[in-house]
Short mmCIF file of C-alpha atoms and ligand atoms in Angstrom, two decimals:
data_model
loop_
_atom_site.label_atom_id
_atom_site.label_comp_id
_atom_site.label_asym_id
_atom_site.label_seq_id
_atom_site.Cartn_x
_atom_site.Cartn_y
_atom_site.Cartn_z
CA MET A 21 -152.72 117.94 371.69
CA LEU A 22 -149.69 119.82 370.43
CA THR A 23 -150.80 119.86 366.85
CA SER A 24 -153.16 122.78 367.19
CA ARG A 25 -152.93 125.88 365.05
CA ASN A 26 -149.42 126.73 366.17
CA SER A 27 -148.23 123.51 364.52
CA LEU A 28 -145.96 122.39 367.32
CA LYS A 29 -144.98 118.80 366.61
CA SER A 30 -146.03 115.99 368.91
CA ARG A 31 -143.53 113.64 370.50
CA LYS A 32 -144.67 110.95 368.08
CA GLU A 33 -143.96 113.17 365.10
CA LEU A 34 -140.57 114.11 366.49
CA ASP A 35 -139.70 110.49 367.22
CA ALA A 36 -140.48 109.64 363.62
CA GLU A 37 -138.33 112.50 362.33
CA LEU A 38 -135.30 112.58 364.58
CA GLY A 39 -132.15 110.54 364.16
CA GLY A 40 -130.96 108.13 366.85
CA ALA A 41 -128.75 110.53 368.81
CA ALA A 42 -131.33 113.31 368.79
CA ARG A 43 -134.07 110.90 369.84
CA ALA A 44 -131.97 109.59 372.71
CA TRP A 45 -131.24 113.17 373.79
CA LEU A 46 -134.94 113.98 373.69
CA ASP A 47 -135.82 110.87 375.71
CA GLU A 48 -133.33 111.84 378.41
CA ALA A 49 -134.46 115.46 378.44
CA LEU A 50 -138.12 114.53 378.76
CA ALA A 51 -137.31 112.00 381.49
CA GLU A 52 -135.48 114.72 383.43
CA ALA A 53 -138.42 117.06 382.99
CA ALA A 54 -140.86 114.39 384.17
CA HIS A 55 -138.63 113.66 387.15
CA ASP A 56 -138.60 117.35 388.01
CA ALA A 57 -142.39 117.44 387.77
CA ALA A 58 -142.64 114.56 390.25
CA ASP A 59 -140.03 116.17 392.52
CA ALA A 60 -141.63 119.54 392.53
CA THR A 61 -145.18 118.48 393.31
CA ALA A 62 -144.80 119.53 396.90
CA THR A 63 -142.99 122.83 396.25
CA PRO A 64 -143.39 123.72 392.62
CA GLY A 65 -140.53 125.69 391.15
CA ALA A 66 -138.66 125.88 394.43
CA PRO A 67 -134.87 125.96 394.20
CA ARG A 68 -133.09 122.92 395.52
CA PRO A 69 -131.76 123.21 399.06
CA GLY A 70 -128.14 124.35 399.10
CA ALA A 71 -128.14 125.16 395.40
CA SER A 72 -126.64 128.39 394.04
CA PRO A 73 -129.34 131.01 393.55
CA TYR A 74 -128.49 130.83 389.85
CA ALA A 75 -128.69 127.06 389.50
CA SER A 76 -131.33 125.63 387.17
CA PRO A 77 -132.78 122.10 387.00
CA PRO A 78 -130.98 120.03 384.33
CA TRP A 79 -133.97 119.98 382.00
CA GLU A 80 -133.95 123.78 381.93
CA LEU A 81 -130.39 123.70 380.59
CA ARG A 82 -131.59 121.25 377.95
CA TYR A 83 -134.39 123.68 377.15
CA ALA A 84 -131.74 126.14 375.94
CA ALA A 85 -129.84 123.55 373.89
CA ALA A 86 -132.89 121.93 372.23
CA GLY A 87 -132.24 123.32 368.74
CA ARG A 88 -128.61 122.23 368.68
CA HIS A 89 -129.57 118.64 369.47
CA CYS A 90 -132.87 118.24 367.62
CA GLY A 91 -132.53 120.81 364.82
CA GLN A 92 -133.45 124.49 364.99
CA GLU A 93 -136.65 123.75 363.05
CA ASN A 94 -137.77 121.53 365.95
CA ALA A 95 -136.65 123.78 368.80
CA ASP A 96 -140.11 125.24 369.49
CA SER A 97 -141.67 121.78 369.58
CA VAL A 98 -139.01 120.25 371.82
CA ARG A 99 -139.08 123.18 374.23
CA SER A 100 -142.83 123.04 374.36
CA LEU A 101 -142.75 119.30 375.12
CA LEU A 102 -140.27 119.91 377.94
CA LEU A 103 -142.56 122.52 379.47
CA VAL A 104 -145.56 120.22 379.24
CA GLU A 105 -143.67 117.16 380.47
CA SER A 106 -142.26 119.01 383.49
CA ARG A 107 -145.71 120.45 384.19
CA ALA A 108 -143.88 123.74 384.38
CA SER A 109 -145.05 125.93 387.23
CA LEU A 110 -145.41 129.68 387.12
CA PRO A 111 -141.97 130.29 388.72
CA SER A 112 -140.48 127.90 386.18
CA VAL A 113 -142.03 129.45 383.05
CA THR A 114 -141.29 132.91 384.40
CA ARG A 115 -137.64 132.04 384.94
CA LEU A 116 -137.33 130.44 381.50
CA TYR A 117 -138.94 133.45 379.91
CA ASP A 118 -136.97 136.04 381.86
CA GLN A 119 -133.68 134.26 381.32
CA GLY A 120 -134.42 133.14 377.78
CA THR A 121 -133.22 134.18 374.37
CA ALA A 122 -135.91 135.46 372.03
CA ALA A 123 -136.40 131.92 370.69
CA GLU A 124 -136.68 130.47 374.20
CA ARG A 125 -139.18 133.16 375.16
CA ARG A 126 -141.22 132.41 372.09
CA ALA A 127 -141.50 128.74 373.02
CA VAL A 128 -142.79 129.70 376.47
CA LEU A 129 -145.40 131.99 374.94
CA LEU A 130 -146.51 129.32 372.47
CA THR A 131 -147.02 126.78 375.27
CA LEU A 132 -148.75 128.74 378.03
CA HIS A 133 -152.22 127.58 376.99
CA LEU A 134 -151.13 123.95 377.38
CA LEU A 135 -150.07 124.40 381.00
CA ASP A 136 -152.28 124.52 384.02
CA LEU A 137 -151.62 128.15 384.88
CA GLY A 138 -155.00 129.85 384.72
CA ASP A 139 -154.41 133.50 383.99
CA THR A 140 -151.35 133.76 386.26
CA ALA A 141 -148.87 133.92 383.36
CA LEU A 142 -150.44 137.03 381.85
CA PRO A 143 -147.46 139.18 382.89
CA LEU A 144 -145.34 137.24 380.37
CA ILE A 145 -147.82 137.96 377.59
CA GLU A 146 -147.91 141.61 378.61
CA ASP A 147 -144.11 141.76 378.58
CA ALA A 148 -143.97 140.27 375.10
CA LEU A 149 -146.59 142.71 373.86
CA ARG A 150 -144.40 145.58 375.05
CA ALA A 151 -141.49 144.23 373.00
CA ASN A 152 -140.50 145.57 369.62
CA ASP A 153 -139.25 142.16 368.56
CA THR A 154 -142.01 141.05 366.20
CA ARG A 155 -141.29 137.36 366.83
CA LEU A 156 -142.33 137.87 370.45
CA VAL A 157 -145.39 139.92 369.56
CA ALA A 158 -146.55 137.23 367.12
CA ALA A 159 -146.08 134.48 369.70
CA ALA A 160 -147.89 136.50 372.38
CA VAL A 161 -151.20 136.74 370.53
CA GLY A 162 -151.84 133.00 370.53
CA PRO A 163 -154.53 130.98 372.34
CA TYR A 164 -153.41 132.02 375.83
CA ALA A 165 -153.94 135.69 375.00
CA ALA A 166 -157.29 134.87 373.39
CA ASP A 167 -158.37 133.11 376.59
CA HIS A 168 -157.12 135.59 379.15
CA LEU A 169 -156.37 139.10 377.89
CA ASP A 170 -158.97 141.61 379.01
CA PRO A 171 -160.73 143.56 376.24
CA HIS A 172 -158.56 146.66 376.55
CA ALA A 173 -155.26 144.77 376.45
CA TRP A 174 -156.51 142.49 373.69
CA ARG A 175 -157.50 145.43 371.47
CA HIS A 176 -154.09 146.99 372.00
CA ALA A 177 -152.48 143.69 371.09
CA VAL A 178 -154.37 143.67 367.79
CA LEU A 179 -153.38 147.28 367.15
CA LYS A 180 -149.76 146.45 367.99
CA CYS A 181 -149.83 143.72 365.33
CA LEU A 182 -151.04 146.26 362.79
CA PHE A 183 -148.36 148.77 363.84
CA THR A 184 -145.51 146.28 363.77
CA GLU A 185 -146.75 144.46 360.66
CA VAL A 186 -147.27 141.18 362.44
CA PRO A 187 -149.92 139.50 360.25
CA VAL A 188 -153.21 139.38 362.15
CA ALA A 189 -153.55 135.79 361.04
CA ALA A 190 -151.28 135.18 364.05
CA VAL A 191 -154.02 136.37 366.43
CA ALA A 192 -155.83 133.37 367.90
CA ARG A 193 -159.63 133.40 367.70
CA LEU A 194 -159.53 136.81 366.08
CA GLY A 195 -162.96 136.58 364.51
CA GLU A 196 -164.61 135.42 367.69
CA ARG A 197 -163.14 138.15 369.89
CA ALA A 198 -163.47 140.95 367.35
CA HIS A 199 -167.07 140.16 366.58
CA GLY A 200 -169.31 143.06 367.54
CA ASP A 201 -166.43 144.94 369.25
CA ALA A 202 -167.44 148.54 368.58
CA GLU A 203 -164.53 149.93 370.58
CA LEU A 204 -162.03 147.97 368.49
CA ALA A 205 -163.77 149.25 365.36
CA ARG A 206 -163.39 152.82 366.63
CA MET A 207 -159.69 152.30 367.32
CA LEU A 208 -159.17 150.83 363.87
CA ASN A 209 -161.01 153.68 362.21
CA ASP A 210 -158.99 156.23 364.13
CA PHE A 211 -155.77 154.47 363.15
CA ALA A 212 -156.89 154.39 359.53
CA ALA A 213 -157.71 158.10 359.64
CA GLU A 214 -154.30 158.86 361.13
CA ARG A 215 -152.59 156.89 358.39
CA THR A 216 -154.65 158.55 355.71
CA ALA A 217 -153.92 162.01 357.11
CA ALA A 218 -150.22 161.20 356.95
CA GLY A 219 -150.55 160.11 353.34
CA ARG A 220 -149.61 156.58 354.28
CA PRO A 221 -151.41 153.43 353.18
CA VAL A 222 -153.86 151.72 355.53
CA PRO A 223 -152.68 148.16 356.21
CA GLU A 224 -154.76 145.56 354.43
CA ASP A 225 -154.99 143.66 357.70
CA LEU A 226 -156.79 146.63 359.25
CA ARG A 227 -159.67 146.17 356.82
CA THR A 228 -159.68 142.46 357.58
CA VAL A 229 -160.10 143.08 361.31
CA LEU A 230 -162.54 145.91 360.80
CA ALA A 231 -164.78 143.60 358.78
CA LEU A 232 -164.69 141.12 361.66
CA THR A 233 -165.89 143.71 364.16
CA ALA A 234 -169.27 144.03 362.47
CA PRO A 235 -172.13 142.78 364.63
CA ALA A 236 -174.26 139.97 363.22
CA GLY A 237 -176.30 141.00 360.19
CA GLU A 238 -174.04 143.89 359.31
CA GLY A 239 -171.39 141.78 357.68
CA ASP A 240 -171.83 143.54 354.38
CA HIS A 241 -171.30 146.97 355.88
CA PRO A 242 -168.37 146.70 358.22
CA ALA A 243 -167.23 150.29 357.96
CA ARG A 244 -168.90 152.72 360.26
CA PRO A 245 -169.53 156.23 358.98
CA ASN A 246 -166.29 157.71 360.21
CA ALA A 247 -164.37 155.01 358.39
CA ALA A 248 -165.15 156.64 355.08
CA PRO A 249 -161.81 158.39 354.65
CA ALA A 250 -159.96 155.17 355.30
CA ALA A 251 -161.56 153.14 352.60
CA PRO A 252 -160.52 154.92 349.41
CA ALA A 253 -157.23 156.28 350.68
CA PRO A 254 -154.57 153.72 349.84
CA THR A 255 -154.38 152.89 346.19
CA GLU A 256 -151.60 150.43 346.81
CA GLU A 257 -150.16 148.54 349.72
CA SER A 258 -146.53 148.95 350.55
CA MET B 27 -116.77 140.88 349.38
CA ARG B 28 -118.09 139.19 352.53
CA ILE B 29 -116.89 140.40 355.89
CA PHE B 30 -117.19 138.93 359.40
CA ASP B 31 -116.37 141.42 362.17
CA PRO B 32 -115.25 139.13 365.01
CA HIS B 33 -115.31 141.84 367.69
CA ILE B 34 -117.70 144.79 367.72
CA HIS B 35 -119.98 146.26 370.41
CA MET B 36 -123.18 146.94 368.50
CA THR B 37 -125.29 147.90 371.53
CA SER B 38 -123.24 151.12 371.44
CA ARG B 39 -123.95 151.75 367.74
CA THR B 40 -126.86 153.08 365.70
CA THR B 41 -128.94 151.55 362.95
CA ASP B 42 -127.08 153.81 360.50
CA ASP B 43 -123.97 151.82 361.42
CA TYR B 44 -125.73 148.54 360.71
CA ARG B 45 -126.76 149.85 357.31
CA ALA B 46 -123.28 151.17 356.49
CA MET B 47 -121.71 147.89 357.62
CA TYR B 48 -124.06 145.90 355.42
CA ASP B 49 -123.29 148.17 352.47
CA ALA B 50 -119.56 147.63 353.13
CA GLY B 51 -120.00 143.84 352.98
CA VAL B 52 -120.42 142.89 356.64
CA ARG B 53 -122.72 139.86 356.85
CA ALA B 54 -121.82 138.48 360.27
CA LEU B 55 -120.41 139.75 363.54
CA VAL B 56 -119.60 138.71 367.08
CA GLU B 57 -120.43 141.07 369.92
CA PRO B 58 -118.37 140.36 373.04
CA SER B 59 -119.78 141.45 376.38
CA PHE B 60 -117.59 144.14 377.95
CA TRP B 61 -117.43 147.16 380.22
CA LEU B 62 -120.10 149.76 379.51
CA GLY B 63 -118.02 152.83 380.37
CA GLN B 64 -120.15 153.31 383.48
CA PRO B 65 -119.43 150.73 386.20
CA ARG B 66 -122.19 148.26 386.97
CA THR B 67 -123.18 147.83 390.60
CA SER B 68 -124.91 144.45 390.63
CA PRO B 69 -125.09 141.12 388.78
CA ALA B 70 -128.65 141.95 387.66
CA SER B 71 -127.26 144.71 385.51
CA PHE B 72 -125.06 142.16 383.73
CA PHE B 73 -128.01 139.85 383.21
CA ASP B 74 -130.08 142.52 381.49
CA TYR B 75 -127.08 143.22 379.28
CA PHE B 76 -126.53 139.53 378.47
CA ASP B 77 -130.26 139.22 377.68
CA ALA B 78 -129.98 142.15 375.26
CA LEU B 79 -127.05 140.45 373.53
CA LEU B 80 -129.21 137.31 373.18
CA GLY B 81 -132.49 139.02 372.30
CA TRP B 82 -132.89 142.57 371.08
CA GLU B 83 -129.48 143.04 369.46
CA PRO B 84 -129.66 139.96 367.18
CA PHE B 85 -133.13 141.13 366.14
CA ARG B 86 -131.78 144.57 365.30
CA ALA B 87 -128.92 143.01 363.31
CA SER B 88 -131.25 140.70 361.41
CA GLN B 89 -133.26 143.68 360.21
CA TYR B 90 -130.12 144.77 358.37
CA GLY B 91 -129.22 141.34 357.02
CA ILE B 92 -126.38 140.68 359.48
CA ALA B 93 -125.96 137.49 361.53
CA HIS B 94 -125.32 138.34 365.18
CA HIS B 95 -123.57 136.12 367.73
CA CYS B 96 -122.08 137.01 371.08
CA THR B 97 -119.49 136.06 373.65
CA LEU B 98 -120.41 136.35 377.33
CA ALA B 99 -118.22 136.79 380.40
CA LEU B 100 -117.35 138.89 383.40
CA ASN B 101 -115.00 141.47 381.85
CA PRO B 102 -111.47 142.01 383.26
CA LYS B 103 -112.15 145.47 384.68
CA GLU B 104 -115.25 144.52 386.64
CA ALA B 105 -113.70 141.25 387.78
CA ASN B 106 -112.14 143.51 390.42
CA ASP B 107 -115.46 144.67 391.84
CA PRO B 108 -116.86 142.29 394.50
CA ARG B 109 -120.36 143.56 393.72
CA CYS B 110 -120.02 142.06 390.22
CA THR B 111 -118.11 138.81 390.75
CA PRO B 112 -121.25 136.70 391.50
CA VAL B 113 -121.78 136.91 387.72
CA LEU B 114 -119.29 134.04 387.52
CA ASP B 115 -121.82 131.75 389.27
CA ALA B 116 -124.57 132.66 386.80
CA LEU B 117 -122.52 132.28 383.63
CA PRO B 118 -123.17 128.53 383.18
CA ARG B 119 -126.83 129.11 382.44
CA TYR B 120 -125.92 131.72 379.82
CA LEU B 121 -123.17 129.72 378.15
CA VAL B 122 -125.71 127.12 376.97
CA LYS B 123 -127.54 129.63 374.77
CA ASP B 124 -127.59 129.05 371.01
CA SER B 125 -125.94 132.26 369.86
CA VAL B 126 -123.09 132.22 372.41
CA VAL B 127 -120.01 131.25 370.41
CA ALA B 128 -117.29 131.89 373.00
CA VAL B 129 -116.52 132.97 376.54
CA GLY B 130 -115.31 136.57 376.43
CA GLU B 131 -113.96 139.16 376.69
CA ILE B 132 -111.82 137.80 379.46
CA GLY B 133 -108.18 138.54 380.27
CA TYR B 134 -106.20 141.13 382.17
CA ASP B 135 -106.77 144.80 382.75
CA SER B 136 -104.47 145.67 385.68
CA MET B 137 -103.17 142.16 386.42
CA THR B 138 -104.63 141.83 389.91
CA PRO B 139 -105.28 138.63 391.89
CA ALA B 140 -109.01 139.10 391.28
CA GLU B 141 -108.31 139.15 387.54
CA ASP B 142 -106.16 136.02 387.88
CA HIS B 143 -109.10 134.25 389.48
CA ALA B 144 -111.70 135.43 386.95
CA LEU B 145 -109.49 134.54 383.99
CA ALA B 146 -108.69 131.03 385.22
CA ALA B 147 -112.30 130.36 386.26
CA GLN B 148 -113.66 131.49 382.90
CA LEU B 149 -111.10 129.52 380.87
CA GLN B 150 -112.37 126.50 382.80
CA LEU B 151 -115.98 127.46 381.99
CA ALA B 152 -115.02 127.60 378.31
CA ALA B 153 -113.46 124.14 378.55
CA ASP B 154 -116.52 122.80 380.39
CA HIS B 155 -118.87 124.10 377.69
CA ALA B 156 -116.62 123.16 374.73
CA LEU B 157 -116.50 126.83 373.80
CA PRO B 158 -113.59 128.94 372.53
CA ALA B 159 -112.43 131.95 374.53
CA LEU B 160 -111.91 135.55 373.42
CA VAL B 161 -109.04 136.90 375.48
CA HIS B 162 -108.40 140.61 375.60
CA THR B 163 -104.77 141.66 376.08
CA PRO B 164 -104.26 144.66 378.36
CA HIS B 165 -103.81 148.13 376.96
CA ARG B 166 -101.24 149.05 379.63
CA ASP B 167 -98.09 146.95 380.06
CA LYS B 168 -99.22 144.91 377.05
CA LEU B 169 -96.24 142.61 376.46
CA ALA B 170 -95.87 141.58 380.10
CA GLY B 171 -99.64 141.15 380.23
CA LEU B 172 -99.58 138.94 377.16
CA HIS B 173 -96.87 136.66 378.61
CA ARG B 174 -98.82 136.27 381.82
CA THR B 175 -102.01 135.60 379.82
CA ILE B 176 -100.30 132.88 377.81
CA ASP B 177 -98.99 131.26 381.00
CA VAL B 178 -102.50 131.11 382.44
CA ILE B 179 -103.84 129.63 379.18
CA ARG B 180 -101.10 126.96 379.25
CA GLU B 181 -102.14 125.98 382.76
CA SER B 182 -105.80 125.80 381.76
CA ASN B 183 -107.76 122.92 380.27
CA LEU B 184 -108.46 124.91 377.12
CA PRO B 185 -106.26 124.06 374.12
CA PRO B 186 -104.53 127.11 372.55
CA GLU B 187 -106.41 126.69 369.26
CA PHE B 188 -109.57 127.47 371.24
CA VAL B 189 -108.18 130.86 372.26
CA LEU B 190 -108.22 134.15 370.36
CA LEU B 191 -105.75 136.69 371.76
CA ASP B 192 -107.07 140.12 370.85
CA HIS B 193 -105.91 143.73 370.58
CA LEU B 194 -102.44 142.62 369.45
CA ASN B 195 -99.86 144.86 367.79
CA GLU B 196 -96.31 144.70 366.39
CA THR B 197 -94.80 144.09 369.83
CA THR B 198 -97.07 141.21 370.79
CA VAL B 199 -97.79 139.39 367.51
CA GLU B 200 -94.74 137.15 367.74
CA ALA B 201 -95.40 135.77 371.22
CA ALA B 202 -99.10 135.42 370.44
CA THR B 203 -98.64 133.37 367.28
CA ASP B 204 -95.88 131.26 368.92
CA SER B 205 -98.37 130.28 371.63
CA GLY B 206 -100.58 128.43 369.15
CA CYS B 207 -103.51 130.76 369.82
CA TRP B 208 -105.36 132.72 367.14
CA ALA B 209 -104.26 136.33 366.75
CA GLY B 210 -106.75 139.21 366.71
CA PHE B 211 -106.06 142.80 365.73
CA SER B 212 -108.38 145.70 366.54
CA ILE B 213 -108.09 148.55 364.07
CA TYR B 214 -108.76 151.97 365.57
CA PRO B 215 -109.05 155.46 364.11
CA ASP B 216 -106.15 156.59 366.33
CA THR B 217 -102.60 155.35 366.80
CA LYS B 218 -103.23 152.00 368.53
CA MET B 219 -103.30 150.04 365.24
CA ASP B 220 -104.24 151.21 361.75
CA GLU B 221 -105.00 149.45 358.46
CA ASP B 222 -101.59 150.06 356.86
CA ARG B 223 -99.71 148.68 359.85
CA MET B 224 -102.12 145.74 359.75
CA VAL B 225 -101.16 145.08 356.14
CA THR B 226 -97.48 145.06 357.11
CA ILE B 227 -98.18 142.53 359.86
CA LEU B 228 -100.01 140.33 357.35
CA GLN B 229 -97.05 140.63 354.94
CA ASN B 230 -94.67 139.51 357.69
CA HIS B 231 -96.79 136.85 359.35
CA GLY B 232 -99.09 135.56 356.62
CA THR B 233 -102.85 135.24 356.68
CA GLU B 234 -103.26 132.05 358.75
CA LYS B 235 -105.04 132.19 362.10
CA ILE B 236 -105.17 135.99 361.98
CA LEU B 237 -108.41 137.92 362.58
CA VAL B 238 -109.10 141.61 362.09
CA ASN B 239 -111.84 143.53 363.90
CA SER B 240 -113.08 147.07 364.41
CA ALA B 241 -113.70 146.69 368.16
CA ALA B 242 -116.08 149.60 367.62
CA ASP B 243 -117.91 150.67 370.78
CA TRP B 244 -119.02 153.90 372.50
CA GLY B 245 -115.53 155.38 372.20
CA LYS B 246 -113.76 156.85 369.21
CA SER B 247 -113.96 153.96 366.80
CA ASP B 248 -115.06 153.04 363.28
CA PRO B 249 -117.32 150.06 362.48
CA LEU B 250 -116.08 150.06 358.86
CA LYS B 251 -112.43 149.38 359.75
CA THR B 252 -112.74 145.76 358.65
CA ARG B 253 -113.61 146.90 355.12
CA LYS B 254 -110.81 149.45 355.18
CA VAL B 255 -108.31 146.71 356.00
CA ALA B 256 -109.70 144.62 353.15
CA ASP B 257 -109.25 147.53 350.74
CA ALA B 258 -105.71 148.19 352.04
CA MET B 259 -104.86 144.50 351.59
CA LEU B 260 -106.02 144.52 347.96
CA LYS B 261 -104.12 147.73 347.32
CA ALA B 262 -100.97 146.15 348.75
CA GLY B 263 -101.26 143.20 346.38
CA PHE B 264 -103.08 140.59 348.47
CA THR B 265 -105.58 138.52 346.51
CA GLU B 266 -109.36 138.43 346.97
CA ASP B 267 -108.87 134.98 348.43
CA ASP B 268 -106.40 136.32 351.03
CA VAL B 269 -108.96 138.96 351.99
CA ASP B 270 -111.69 136.35 352.23
CA GLN B 271 -109.50 134.20 354.44
CA VAL B 272 -108.68 136.97 356.92
CA LEU B 273 -112.06 138.70 356.95
CA TRP B 274 -114.39 135.74 356.62
CA ARG B 275 -112.96 132.22 356.74
CA ASN B 276 -110.67 132.75 359.74
CA PRO B 277 -113.38 134.12 362.05
CA VAL B 278 -115.78 131.43 360.80
CA ALA B 279 -113.15 128.76 361.56
CA PHE B 280 -112.37 130.15 365.01
CA TYR B 281 -115.90 130.72 366.29
CA GLY B 282 -117.14 127.69 364.33
CA GLN B 283 -115.33 125.56 366.91
CA SER B 284 -118.33 126.27 369.15
CA GLY B 285 -120.57 124.35 366.74
CA ARG B 286 -123.08 127.18 367.12
CA LEU B 287 -122.51 129.57 364.21
CA GLN B 288 -125.64 130.12 362.14
CA LEU B 289 -124.56 132.26 359.24
CA ASP B 290 -127.70 132.11 357.13
CA VAL B 291 -129.20 135.41 358.18
CA LEU B 292 -132.65 134.84 359.51
CA THR B 293 -135.21 137.33 358.35
CA PRO B 294 -136.94 139.35 361.04
CA ASP B 295 -140.29 138.28 359.59
CA PRO B 296 -142.25 137.27 362.69
CA LEU B 297 -143.97 134.37 361.00
CA HIS B 298 -140.98 132.83 359.31
CA GLU B 299 -138.16 132.96 361.77
CA GLY B 300 -138.97 130.05 363.99
CA ASN B 301 -142.42 131.28 364.79
CA SER B 302 -144.53 128.47 363.55
CA ILE B 303 -147.98 129.77 364.33
CA LEU B 304 -149.04 129.77 360.72
CA ARG B 305 -147.14 126.79 359.43
CA GLY B 306 -149.68 124.13 360.14
CA GLY B 307 -153.21 125.17 360.83
CA GLU B 308 -154.00 127.85 358.35
ZN1 ZN C 11 -114.08 144.93 373.04
#
């Protein structure tokens, strides 16, 4: 279930790849997360009685250290597994996101669609889409955003990718959501016109998305009339 | 020439500085948390600052090809403000972060009992997290402050080779190196310590366990002082290897004790640095 388009590795894949010490660390971490999930069933995400207001469950500390124990290339996957195994609640993912480094935030964003959160975690996606850190923007436009962002916010997310040069290939279910979206097409055309007026190239990705906005049967003519200035403008991409 | 600035406050600097530092040879730096000039009034204000040192600032640095790490702590000045001291309770969850390579800046400002407590508590936190400590020596009453600092370090569970004593000068270098700690020198554009005096110290004390930094911040300071020391060393007859030791290998060795230095600069490309959205499916 973790081998979807974001290519997070499954526990099986990690077990096959990791050395003995890393595997033992992962086993313990996942056991702690599972224990926390069982513990927290009654009061999800609640702090332990008598604990410092800043105290975190042990698995959350492991969440931060995942890359150092299992390799930085596996950090996203391990963090994601911990979130799934702990059945992380909204307070938990919010805390991990708020208190996380950029890499820790990214792992939260990449995992939201695997948790049973409905649309309650949207504020995290919205926060990431306000960021100028392109790693966060790219992680925010995954399956959870595709499932839950309203049309206005979703269109702005696509535009943000074009502005910040996050490849739109990062946008989950782009074709499906863009299909027949006349308002998105208008925004793209306006952006293209603005770029052209400034003598700047229109991003190639803009054309890609614009083509996807065409309603059925118009696939060969994606550009609406006012897109005309955009099409011939850039002779080369920067 | 490759340069590691082991103490610089980049949140106070512009992107022009990042570019100029890169052009001068800076490829890695450590940003210690410190006082912002304007007193903070709550722990939350520290947390936003720590988050910036772990999030936005490394991203900014990476755009200019510079590896960014940080040290986190309750600074000596604000250790005296009871509104800020709860930061000590929250530090453990920050000290586990990947890019935190030491506890710091800690140390004395006015040598008060509150500073005694914060220094001892944070040396213990460093020991608990197997992290080195960056210890600032006071600007006023420096020599007495240094002796008291060394006493507290001796009583702590942190071995001296895990401690960098910073802002040293001619009057404090002897006691600092005798203590077994690493010795840091901040080079300023005013009279506190300049590049030629630094060269003299290196001639007298050698190049082992000595670090040089710009300590550049929001005050009168110069983020290119590390390079200027390197040039002054070469001019005074030090070899390229001596320069590399002081300005690269020594800081790498000191902060490397954390086991957390990642010196291969990660590109800011959203789809290559860790973000794995595209790696499998498409
Ligand atoms: Zn400083």
